Coordinates of C-alpha atoms in Angstrom, one line a residue:
Chain E
M1 CA 139.6 -38.0 66.4
I2 CA 141.3 -35.6 68.7
E3 CA 144.5 -33.9 67.6
I4 CA 146.5 -31.8 70.0
R5 CA 149.6 -30.0 68.7
D6 CA 152.2 -28.1 70.7
L7 CA 149.8 -27.2 73.5
V8 CA 151.4 -24.8 75.9
K9 CA 149.9 -23.4 79.1
T10 CA 151.6 -21.1 81.6
F11 CA 150.0 -20.0 84.9
H12 CA 150.7 -16.5 86.2
P13 CA 153.0 -15.6 83.4
G14 CA 155.5 -12.9 84.1
S15 CA 155.1 -13.2 87.9
V16 CA 157.3 -14.9 90.5
N17 CA 154.7 -17.7 90.6
E18 CA 155.0 -18.5 86.9
V19 CA 154.4 -22.2 86.3
L20 CA 154.8 -23.9 83.0
A21 CA 151.9 -26.4 83.3
L22 CA 151.9 -27.8 79.8
A23 CA 155.2 -27.6 77.9
G24 CA 154.1 -28.6 74.4
I25 CA 151.7 -31.5 74.4
N26 CA 151.3 -33.5 71.2
L27 CA 148.7 -36.1 71.1
R28 CA 146.5 -37.8 68.5
V29 CA 143.6 -39.9 69.7
K30 CA 141.7 -42.1 67.3
N31 CA 138.0 -42.4 67.5
G32 CA 136.8 -44.9 70.0
Y33 CA 140.0 -44.9 72.0
F34 CA 139.8 -44.9 75.8
I35 CA 143.0 -43.4 77.1
T36 CA 144.1 -43.4 80.8
V37 CA 146.3 -40.5 81.9
I38 CA 148.6 -40.8 84.9
G39 CA 151.3 -38.7 86.4
S40 CA 152.4 -37.2 89.7
N41 CA 150.8 -34.2 91.3
G42 CA 151.4 -31.1 89.2
A43 CA 152.3 -33.1 86.1
G44 CA 149.6 -31.3 84.1
K45 CA 146.9 -33.9 83.9
S46 CA 144.0 -31.8 85.1
T47 CA 145.4 -28.8 83.2
L48 CA 145.4 -30.8 80.0
L49 CA 141.7 -31.7 80.6
N50 CA 140.8 -28.2 81.5
C51 CA 142.5 -26.8 78.4
L52 CA 140.6 -29.4 76.3
A53 CA 137.3 -28.5 77.9
G54 CA 138.0 -24.8 77.6
S55 CA 138.1 -23.9 81.3
Y56 CA 141.6 -22.6 80.8
A57 CA 142.6 -20.5 77.8
I58 CA 145.7 -21.9 76.2
D59 CA 148.9 -19.9 75.5
S60 CA 149.6 -21.5 72.1
G61 CA 149.1 -24.6 70.1
H62 CA 146.1 -26.3 68.5
I63 CA 143.2 -28.5 69.7
Q64 CA 141.2 -30.1 66.9
I65 CA 138.3 -32.5 67.2
G66 CA 137.4 -34.1 63.9
E67 CA 137.6 -31.3 61.3
Q68 CA 137.0 -28.5 63.8
D69 CA 139.7 -26.4 65.4
L70 CA 138.4 -25.4 68.8
S71 CA 141.6 -23.9 70.2
Y72 CA 140.0 -20.6 70.9
W73 CA 136.4 -21.6 71.4
P74 CA 134.8 -20.6 74.7
E75 CA 134.0 -23.3 77.2
H76 CA 130.3 -23.4 76.6
R77 CA 130.7 -23.8 72.9
R78 CA 133.0 -26.8 73.3
A79 CA 130.3 -28.5 75.3
S80 CA 128.6 -29.4 72.0
L81 CA 131.5 -31.8 71.4
I82 CA 133.0 -32.5 74.8
S83 CA 131.4 -33.6 78.0
R84 CA 133.1 -34.1 81.3
V85 CA 132.8 -35.6 84.8
F86 CA 134.6 -33.8 87.6
Q87 CA 136.5 -35.1 90.6
D88 CA 134.1 -33.2 92.9
P89 CA 130.7 -35.1 92.7
L90 CA 128.9 -31.8 93.5
L91 CA 130.2 -30.0 90.4
G92 CA 128.6 -32.0 87.7
T93 CA 125.0 -31.7 88.9
C94 CA 122.8 -28.9 90.2
A95 CA 121.6 -29.5 93.7
A96 CA 118.7 -27.1 93.6
L97 CA 117.1 -28.7 90.6
S98 CA 115.4 -32.1 90.4
L99 CA 116.9 -35.2 88.7
E100 CA 114.6 -34.7 85.7
Q101 CA 115.5 -31.1 85.4
N102 CA 119.2 -31.9 85.5
L103 CA 118.8 -34.5 82.9
A104 CA 116.7 -32.1 80.8
L105 CA 119.6 -29.7 80.8
A106 CA 122.0 -32.4 79.8
N107 CA 119.6 -33.6 77.1
R108 CA 120.0 -30.1 75.5
R109 CA 123.8 -30.0 75.8
G110 CA 125.1 -27.8 73.0
C111 CA 121.5 -26.8 71.9
R112 CA 119.5 -23.7 72.4
H113 CA 117.7 -23.3 75.7
G114 CA 114.5 -21.5 74.7
L115 CA 111.2 -20.9 76.3
G116 CA 109.9 -24.4 75.7
R117 CA 108.9 -26.5 78.7
G118 CA 112.1 -27.6 80.5
V119 CA 111.0 -31.2 81.2
R120 CA 108.6 -32.6 78.6
R121 CA 106.6 -35.8 79.1
V122 CA 108.5 -37.6 76.4
D123 CA 111.8 -36.8 78.1
R124 CA 110.5 -38.2 81.4
E125 CA 110.1 -41.6 79.9
L126 CA 113.6 -41.5 78.4
F127 CA 115.1 -40.4 81.7
R128 CA 113.3 -43.1 83.6
Q129 CA 114.8 -45.8 81.2
Q130 CA 118.2 -44.2 81.4
L131 CA 118.2 -44.1 85.2
Q132 CA 117.0 -47.7 85.4
Q133 CA 120.3 -48.9 83.9
L134 CA 122.2 -47.4 86.9
G135 CA 120.5 -49.8 89.2
L136 CA 120.3 -47.3 92.0
G137 CA 116.5 -46.9 92.2
L138 CA 116.8 -43.3 90.9
E139 CA 114.1 -43.9 88.3
D140 CA 111.5 -43.5 91.0
R141 CA 113.0 -40.2 92.2
L142 CA 112.7 -38.1 89.1
R143 CA 111.3 -35.1 91.0
D144 CA 113.6 -35.2 94.0
P145 CA 116.1 -32.4 94.2
V146 CA 119.6 -33.7 93.4
G147 CA 120.9 -32.3 96.6
L148 CA 119.3 -35.2 98.4
L149 CA 121.4 -37.8 96.6
S150 CA 124.7 -39.2 97.9
G151 CA 128.1 -38.3 96.3
G152 CA 128.2 -41.7 94.5
Q153 CA 124.6 -41.3 93.2
R154 CA 125.4 -37.8 92.0
Q155 CA 128.5 -39.0 90.2
A156 CA 126.6 -41.8 88.5
L157 CA 124.0 -39.2 87.5
T158 CA 126.8 -36.9 86.2
L159 CA 128.1 -39.8 84.1
L160 CA 124.7 -40.4 82.7
M161 CA 124.2 -36.7 81.9
A162 CA 127.6 -36.6 80.2
T163 CA 126.6 -39.4 77.9
L164 CA 122.9 -38.7 77.4
I165 CA 123.8 -37.0 74.2
R166 CA 126.8 -38.9 72.8
P167 CA 129.8 -36.6 73.1
Q168 CA 132.7 -36.7 70.6
V169 CA 135.0 -36.7 73.6
L170 CA 134.4 -37.7 77.2
L171 CA 136.8 -36.2 79.8
L172 CA 137.0 -37.9 83.2
D173 CA 139.1 -36.1 85.8
E174 CA 139.7 -38.5 88.7
H175 CA 136.0 -38.9 88.8
T176 CA 136.1 -41.7 91.4
A177 CA 138.7 -40.2 93.7
A178 CA 136.3 -38.6 96.1
L179 CA 134.1 -41.7 96.5
D180 CA 134.4 -44.6 99.0
P181 CA 136.0 -47.7 97.5
K182 CA 132.8 -49.6 96.9
T183 CA 131.0 -46.7 95.3
A184 CA 134.1 -45.8 93.3
Q185 CA 134.1 -49.4 91.9
Q186 CA 130.4 -49.1 90.9
V187 CA 131.0 -45.7 89.2
L188 CA 134.0 -47.1 87.4
E189 CA 132.1 -50.1 86.1
L190 CA 129.4 -47.8 84.9
T191 CA 132.0 -45.7 83.2
V192 CA 133.5 -48.7 81.4
K193 CA 130.0 -49.9 80.4
L194 CA 128.9 -46.5 79.0
I195 CA 132.2 -46.0 77.1
A196 CA 131.9 -49.5 75.6
E197 CA 128.2 -49.2 74.7
Q198 CA 128.6 -45.9 72.9
Q199 CA 132.2 -46.5 71.7
L200 CA 133.2 -43.2 73.1
T201 CA 136.5 -41.5 72.8
A202 CA 137.6 -40.9 76.3
L203 CA 140.4 -39.5 78.4
M204 CA 140.5 -40.6 82.0
V205 CA 142.8 -39.1 84.5
T206 CA 143.6 -41.4 87.5
H207 CA 146.0 -41.7 90.3
N208 CA 145.4 -45.4 90.5
M209 CA 148.1 -47.3 88.4
R210 CA 146.2 -50.5 88.5
Q211 CA 143.2 -48.8 87.1
A212 CA 145.3 -47.1 84.5
L213 CA 146.7 -50.4 83.3
Q214 CA 143.4 -52.4 83.5
L215 CA 141.2 -50.0 81.7
G216 CA 141.2 -48.5 78.3
N217 CA 143.4 -49.3 75.3
R218 CA 146.2 -46.7 75.6
L219 CA 148.0 -45.2 78.5
I220 CA 149.9 -41.9 78.7
M221 CA 152.1 -40.6 81.5
L222 CA 152.6 -36.9 82.0
H223 CA 155.5 -35.2 83.8
G224 CA 156.4 -31.6 84.0
G225 CA 153.8 -30.7 81.4
R226 CA 155.1 -33.3 78.9
I227 CA 154.0 -36.7 77.8
I228 CA 156.9 -38.9 78.9
L229 CA 155.3 -42.3 78.2
D230 CA 152.8 -43.4 75.7
V231 CA 151.9 -47.1 75.7
G232 CA 149.6 -48.9 73.3
E233 CA 147.2 -51.6 74.0
A234 CA 149.3 -54.7 73.6
E235 CA 152.3 -53.3 75.5
K236 CA 150.0 -52.1 78.3
A237 CA 148.3 -55.5 78.7
A238 CA 151.7 -57.0 79.4
M239 CA 152.7 -54.4 81.9
S240 CA 152.8 -54.6 85.6
I241 CA 152.7 -51.7 88.0
E242 CA 156.4 -52.3 88.7
D243 CA 157.2 -52.1 85.0
L244 CA 155.3 -48.8 84.9
L245 CA 157.2 -47.4 87.8
Q246 CA 160.5 -48.6 86.4
K247 CA 159.7 -46.9 83.1
F248 CA 158.8 -43.7 85.0
Y249 CA 162.2 -43.7 86.9
T250 CA 164.3 -44.5 83.8
V251 CA 162.7 -41.6 81.9
R252 CA 162.9 -39.1 84.8
G253 CA 165.8 -40.3 86.8
E254 CA 165.6 -41.2 90.5
E255 CA 164.8 -37.7 91.8
F256 CA 161.1 -38.4 92.4
V257 CA 161.1 -41.1 95.1
S258 CA 157.9 -39.6 96.5
D259 CA 156.1 -40.8 93.5
R260 CA 156.1 -44.3 94.9
M261 CA 153.0 -42.9 96.7
M262 CA 151.2 -43.4 93.4
L263 CA 151.3 -47.1 94.0
V264 CA 148.6 -46.8 96.7
Chain R
M1 CA 94.4 0.4 111.5
S2 CA 91.7 2.1 109.5
Y3 CA 90.2 0.5 106.4
F4 CA 91.9 3.1 104.2
A5 CA 95.3 2.5 105.9
F6 CA 94.8 -1.2 105.3
M7 CA 93.9 -0.8 101.6
G8 CA 96.8 1.6 101.2
A9 CA 99.2 -0.9 102.6
L10 CA 97.8 -3.6 100.3
E11 CA 98.2 -1.2 97.4
Q12 CA 101.8 -0.5 98.3
G13 CA 102.5 -4.2 99.0
F14 CA 101.3 -5.2 95.6
A15 CA 103.0 -2.3 93.8
Y16 CA 106.3 -3.3 95.5
G17 CA 105.5 -6.9 94.7
F18 CA 107.1 -6.8 91.3
L19 CA 110.3 -5.3 92.8
V20 CA 110.3 -8.1 95.4
L21 CA 109.8 -10.8 92.7
G22 CA 112.7 -9.2 90.8
V23 CA 114.9 -9.1 93.9
Y24 CA 114.0 -12.8 94.5
L25 CA 115.2 -13.5 91.0
T26 CA 118.6 -11.9 91.4
F27 CA 119.3 -12.6 95.1
R28 CA 117.9 -16.1 95.4
V29 CA 117.8 -17.7 92.0
L30 CA 120.9 -16.1 90.4
D31 CA 122.8 -15.4 93.6
F32 CA 123.6 -12.0 92.3
P33 CA 123.3 -9.2 94.9
D34 CA 121.9 -6.4 92.7
L35 CA 121.7 -2.9 94.0
T36 CA 120.7 -1.5 90.6
V37 CA 117.0 -1.6 91.7
D38 CA 117.7 1.6 93.8
G39 CA 118.1 3.3 90.5
S40 CA 115.8 1.3 88.2
L41 CA 112.7 1.8 90.4
P42 CA 112.8 5.6 90.1
L43 CA 113.8 5.1 86.4
G44 CA 110.5 3.2 85.9
A45 CA 108.6 6.0 87.6
A46 CA 110.4 8.7 85.6
V47 CA 109.8 7.0 82.2
Y48 CA 106.2 6.3 83.2
A49 CA 105.6 10.0 84.2
V50 CA 107.2 11.3 81.1
A51 CA 105.3 8.9 78.9
I52 CA 102.0 9.7 80.5
S53 CA 102.6 13.4 80.2
A54 CA 103.4 12.9 76.5
G55 CA 99.9 11.5 76.1
I56 CA 101.0 7.9 75.7
N57 CA 98.5 5.1 76.8
P58 CA 99.1 4.3 80.5
Y59 CA 99.5 0.6 79.8
L60 CA 101.9 1.2 77.0
S61 CA 103.7 3.6 79.4
L62 CA 104.1 0.7 81.9
F63 CA 105.7 -1.4 79.2
L64 CA 108.1 1.4 78.3
A65 CA 109.1 1.7 81.9
M66 CA 109.8 -2.0 82.0
L67 CA 112.0 -1.7 78.8
A68 CA 114.0 1.1 80.5
G69 CA 114.4 -1.1 83.6
F70 CA 115.5 -4.0 81.5
A71 CA 118.2 -1.9 79.8
A72 CA 119.5 -0.7 83.2
G73 CA 119.7 -4.2 84.5
A74 CA 121.4 -5.4 81.3
V75 CA 124.0 -2.7 81.8
T76 CA 124.8 -4.1 85.2
G77 CA 125.0 -7.6 83.8
I78 CA 127.3 -6.5 81.0
L79 CA 129.6 -4.6 83.4
N80 CA 129.8 -7.8 85.5
T81 CA 130.2 -10.5 82.8
R82 CA 131.9 -8.7 79.9
F83 CA 134.1 -6.3 81.9
G84 CA 134.7 -8.5 84.9
I85 CA 133.6 -6.0 87.5
L86 CA 132.4 -7.5 90.8
H87 CA 128.6 -7.9 90.7
L88 CA 128.0 -5.7 93.8
L89 CA 130.2 -3.0 92.5
A90 CA 128.8 -3.2 88.9
S91 CA 125.3 -2.7 90.3
I92 CA 126.3 0.2 92.5
L93 CA 127.9 1.9 89.5
T94 CA 124.7 1.5 87.4
M95 CA 122.7 2.7 90.4
I96 CA 124.6 6.0 90.8
A97 CA 124.7 6.6 87.0
L98 CA 120.9 6.1 87.0
Y99 CA 120.5 9.0 89.4
S100 CA 121.8 11.4 86.7
I101 CA 119.9 9.6 84.0
N102 CA 116.6 9.8 85.9
L103 CA 117.1 13.6 86.2
R104 CA 117.7 13.8 82.5
V105 CA 114.7 11.7 81.7
M106 CA 112.4 14.0 83.7
G107 CA 114.4 17.1 83.2
R108 CA 113.7 18.0 86.8
P109 CA 113.8 16.3 90.2
N110 CA 110.1 15.4 90.3
M111 CA 107.0 15.3 88.1
T112 CA 103.3 15.0 88.9
L113 CA 100.7 13.2 87.0
L114 CA 97.8 15.5 88.0
G115 CA 95.0 15.5 85.5
K116 CA 96.5 12.8 83.3
P117 CA 94.9 9.5 82.3
T118 CA 95.9 6.6 84.7
V119 CA 96.1 2.8 84.5
L120 CA 93.2 2.8 87.0
D121 CA 90.8 4.6 84.6
P122 CA 89.2 1.4 83.3
L123 CA 88.3 0.3 86.9
T124 CA 87.2 3.7 88.2
N125 CA 85.0 4.1 85.1
A126 CA 83.4 0.8 85.9
G127 CA 82.4 2.3 89.3
I128 CA 85.0 0.9 91.6
G129 CA 86.2 3.4 94.2
L130 CA 89.8 4.6 93.8
F131 CA 90.8 3.2 97.2
N132 CA 89.7 -0.3 96.1
A133 CA 90.6 0.0 92.5
A134 CA 94.4 0.4 93.0
P135 CA 94.9 -2.6 95.4
L136 CA 92.7 -4.7 93.1
L137 CA 94.5 -3.8 89.9
F138 CA 98.0 -4.0 91.4
G139 CA 97.1 -7.3 93.0
L140 CA 95.9 -8.7 89.8
L141 CA 98.9 -7.5 87.9
S142 CA 101.3 -8.9 90.5
I143 CA 99.6 -12.3 90.3
V144 CA 100.0 -12.3 86.6
G145 CA 103.7 -11.4 87.1
L146 CA 104.1 -14.2 89.6
L147 CA 102.5 -16.7 87.2
L148 CA 104.7 -15.5 84.3
L149 CA 107.8 -16.0 86.4
L150 CA 106.7 -19.4 87.6
W151 CA 106.2 -20.4 84.0
L152 CA 109.6 -18.9 83.0
L153 CA 111.5 -20.7 85.7
Q154 CA 110.1 -24.1 84.4
T155 CA 111.2 -23.5 80.8
A156 CA 114.5 -24.7 79.5
F157 CA 115.8 -21.1 79.8
G158 CA 114.5 -21.0 83.4
L159 CA 116.4 -24.1 84.3
C160 CA 119.5 -22.4 83.0
M161 CA 118.8 -19.4 85.2
Q162 CA 118.5 -21.6 88.3
A163 CA 121.6 -23.6 87.4
T164 CA 123.6 -20.4 86.7
G165 CA 123.0 -19.3 90.2
A166 CA 123.5 -22.7 91.8
N167 CA 126.3 -24.2 89.8
P168 CA 127.9 -22.1 87.1
Q169 CA 130.5 -24.8 86.2
M170 CA 127.8 -27.4 85.6
I171 CA 125.7 -25.2 83.4
T172 CA 128.7 -24.1 81.4
S173 CA 129.7 -27.6 80.7
Q174 CA 126.2 -28.2 79.5
G175 CA 126.9 -25.6 76.8
V176 CA 125.2 -22.6 78.2
A177 CA 127.0 -19.2 78.3
T178 CA 126.3 -18.0 81.9
S179 CA 127.1 -14.4 80.9
R180 CA 124.1 -14.3 78.6
V181 CA 121.9 -15.8 81.3
I182 CA 123.1 -13.3 83.9
I183 CA 122.6 -10.3 81.6
L184 CA 119.0 -11.4 80.7
T185 CA 118.1 -12.3 84.2
V186 CA 119.4 -9.1 85.8
G187 CA 117.6 -7.2 83.1
L188 CA 114.4 -9.0 83.8
S189 CA 114.7 -8.4 87.5
N190 CA 115.2 -4.7 86.9
S191 CA 112.3 -4.5 84.5
F192 CA 110.2 -5.7 87.4
A193 CA 111.7 -3.1 89.6
A194 CA 110.9 -0.4 87.1
L195 CA 107.3 -1.7 86.8
S196 CA 107.1 -1.3 90.6
G197 CA 108.4 2.3 90.2
A198 CA 105.8 3.1 87.6
L199 CA 102.9 1.6 89.7
L200 CA 104.2 3.6 92.7
C201 CA 104.4 6.7 90.7
Q202 CA 100.8 6.0 89.7
S203 CA 99.6 5.5 93.2
Q204 CA 101.4 8.5 94.6
G205 CA 100.6 10.7 91.6
A206 CA 104.2 11.7 91.2
A207 CA 107.7 10.5 90.3
D208 CA 110.6 11.7 92.4
V209 CA 114.2 11.1 91.7
N210 CA 114.8 10.2 95.4
M211 CA 112.0 7.6 95.6
G212 CA 114.5 4.8 95.1
V213 CA 116.5 5.3 98.3
G214 CA 116.5 2.1 100.3
T215 CA 114.6 0.1 97.7
I216 CA 117.0 -2.9 97.9
V217 CA 116.7 -3.1 101.7
A218 CA 112.9 -3.1 101.5
G219 CA 113.0 -5.6 98.7
L220 CA 115.3 -7.9 100.6
A221 CA 113.4 -7.5 103.8
S222 CA 110.2 -8.6 102.0
V223 CA 111.9 -11.6 100.4
I224 CA 113.3 -12.7 103.8
L225 CA 110.1 -12.0 105.7
G226 CA 108.1 -14.0 103.1
E227 CA 110.6 -16.9 103.3
T228 CA 110.4 -16.9 107.1
L229 CA 106.6 -16.8 107.3
F230 CA 105.6 -18.9 104.3
G231 CA 108.6 -21.1 103.5
C232 CA 110.4 -21.6 100.2
R233 CA 110.4 -25.4 99.6
S234 CA 109.5 -25.1 95.9
V235 CA 110.0 -22.4 93.3
G236 CA 106.3 -21.6 93.2
R237 CA 106.0 -21.4 97.0
A238 CA 109.1 -19.2 97.1
L239 CA 107.6 -16.8 94.5
L240 CA 104.3 -16.7 96.4
A241 CA 106.2 -16.1 99.7
A242 CA 108.1 -13.2 98.1
L243 CA 104.9 -11.5 96.9
L244 CA 103.1 -12.1 100.2
G245 CA 106.2 -11.0 102.0
S246 CA 106.0 -7.7 100.2
V247 CA 102.3 -7.2 101.4
V248 CA 103.1 -8.3 105.0
Y249 CA 106.1 -5.9 105.0
R250 CA 103.9 -3.0 104.0
L251 CA 101.2 -4.0 106.5
A252 CA 103.8 -4.2 109.3
I253 CA 105.1 -0.7 108.4
A254 CA 101.6 0.7 108.3
L255 CA 100.9 -0.9 111.7
A256 CA 104.1 0.5 113.2
L257 CA 103.4 3.9 111.8
G258 CA 100.1 3.9 113.7
L259 CA 101.8 2.9 116.9
K260 CA 101.4 5.0 120.0
L261 CA 103.1 4.3 123.3
G262 CA 101.9 6.8 125.9
Q263 CA 103.5 10.1 124.9
F264 CA 105.6 8.5 122.1
S265 CA 104.2 8.0 118.6
V266 CA 106.1 6.6 115.6
T267 CA 106.5 9.0 112.7
P268 CA 107.5 8.4 109.0
S269 CA 111.0 9.5 109.9
D270 CA 111.4 6.3 111.9
L271 CA 110.8 4.2 108.8
N272 CA 114.4 3.3 108.2
L273 CA 114.9 2.2 111.8
L274 CA 111.7 0.1 111.6
T275 CA 112.9 -1.5 108.4
A276 CA 116.2 -2.4 109.8
L277 CA 114.6 -3.9 112.9
L278 CA 112.1 -5.9 110.8
V279 CA 115.0 -7.3 108.7
V280 CA 116.9 -8.2 111.8
A281 CA 113.8 -10.0 113.2
A282 CA 113.2 -11.8 110.0
L283 CA 116.8 -12.9 109.7
S284 CA 117.2 -14.0 113.3
L285 CA 113.8 -15.7 113.8
P286 CA 114.5 -19.0 112.0
G287 CA 117.7 -19.5 114.0
L288 CA 116.0 -18.6 117.3
R289 CA 113.1 -20.9 116.5
R290 CA 115.5 -23.8 115.9
K291 CA 117.3 -23.1 119.2
V292 CA 114.1 -23.0 121.2
L293 CA 112.7 -26.2 119.6
R294 CA 115.9 -28.0 120.4
R295 CA 115.5 -27.4 124.1

């Protein structure tokens, strides 16, 4: 269970560039819920994810996962509860290290990294099995540097790494946006599969409204740093993209015509 | 080149080998340009000289020198990560501070080891001549250092070191505090630099507060020279290349110093110019080779 209360984040406070990115977010997510997050550019979607993961320090408010209040935990400490996949496929993996070394790091997420062997023999077998389910033939390339993989392969690997140890919360920040349509679809299918298998609690930011409606069992829309729409499973299933846009305009008025771009 | 000049170059190459391994660790693995070594190398020499003069066992003295170097590097790491000072500037600050500290450690600008026990005693007592003993011992020690580093880089912590340099965001989201890794790695690198200083102090018979000038250039030159000549495809290969680079660099300097062109002969005062030329050559060679091969 994630509980977010009155989350506020301002960029460049006190300067002419001051931006109120999150203007008091309140959100409760039950365990096992897969939420899709939409909103126009600058709505605060990525900021919300970054505040959850700890990349950005929050101004005020509370973030709680289960019983633990992690509002002021540093990013690396939150990694014991939260894992994430970035939009940039290069960010989630380390190019200089081999596949098995990357997986070994992920296999110790939130644990101590001591002077024991980085990749043990028992790990290798586990990694091979895990890679096999991707169906990309990566199980035979355990010792190849990750830098040799394509963007899609790296993103699939990042997903695997994010779920190798079951996270309390999985954050996906437009993680298919930088991939070609076919690869994006594969990575998305893998995402859905992993979330279903492990019954993960997940937040997925997307710009694709169809995706946002099809996937998950709850949808929230952000605008101006606030949640302006929160749709449950049943209501979401009955919604079309036009309905969603209509909702958006009634809540915000007609001033954001450019947001029709989100349709694409 | 005479046999003695050759063995002397080997001795220097291996003594500087630790420094070069340390520089490889910061520059290549951690992507942290660290100029602290200009101060931590003489720090190692100073601590070693003082310890030896106080009658402490030479090998224990080497270890003390390494501890001092580690502390110096850790200061740079803390300045960078905890106080947010740019890495280059943080290392320069520690470096100039170390100049004063080194003077304090010795209590004077230089110190000789005349008549004191040395790390070479076990070998010379066994009947090995001094000119062979030093390169032999330093070579053995630097190979041990290389193997230790190779092992370290394959451990879980070593993977964190590599990832911290290559992709800090990734390793942070795997739950590792990069600041801690940086402090430890820069510390380790400088403990190697200090060990080099101690060995050099041993081979020259004296510690001097100015012996660190240009250390980082020499270290970097050796790393690049090694990479150019021996490649760096795997971590093990890169470490070996760094160590061999150090030896080749010293051999090249020794060769150049013996150079005579008609009336003109190269003197030790030309050393800095030679170093700069060597680095330029090592940096531009790979690019030039690619251009020539394309034709």
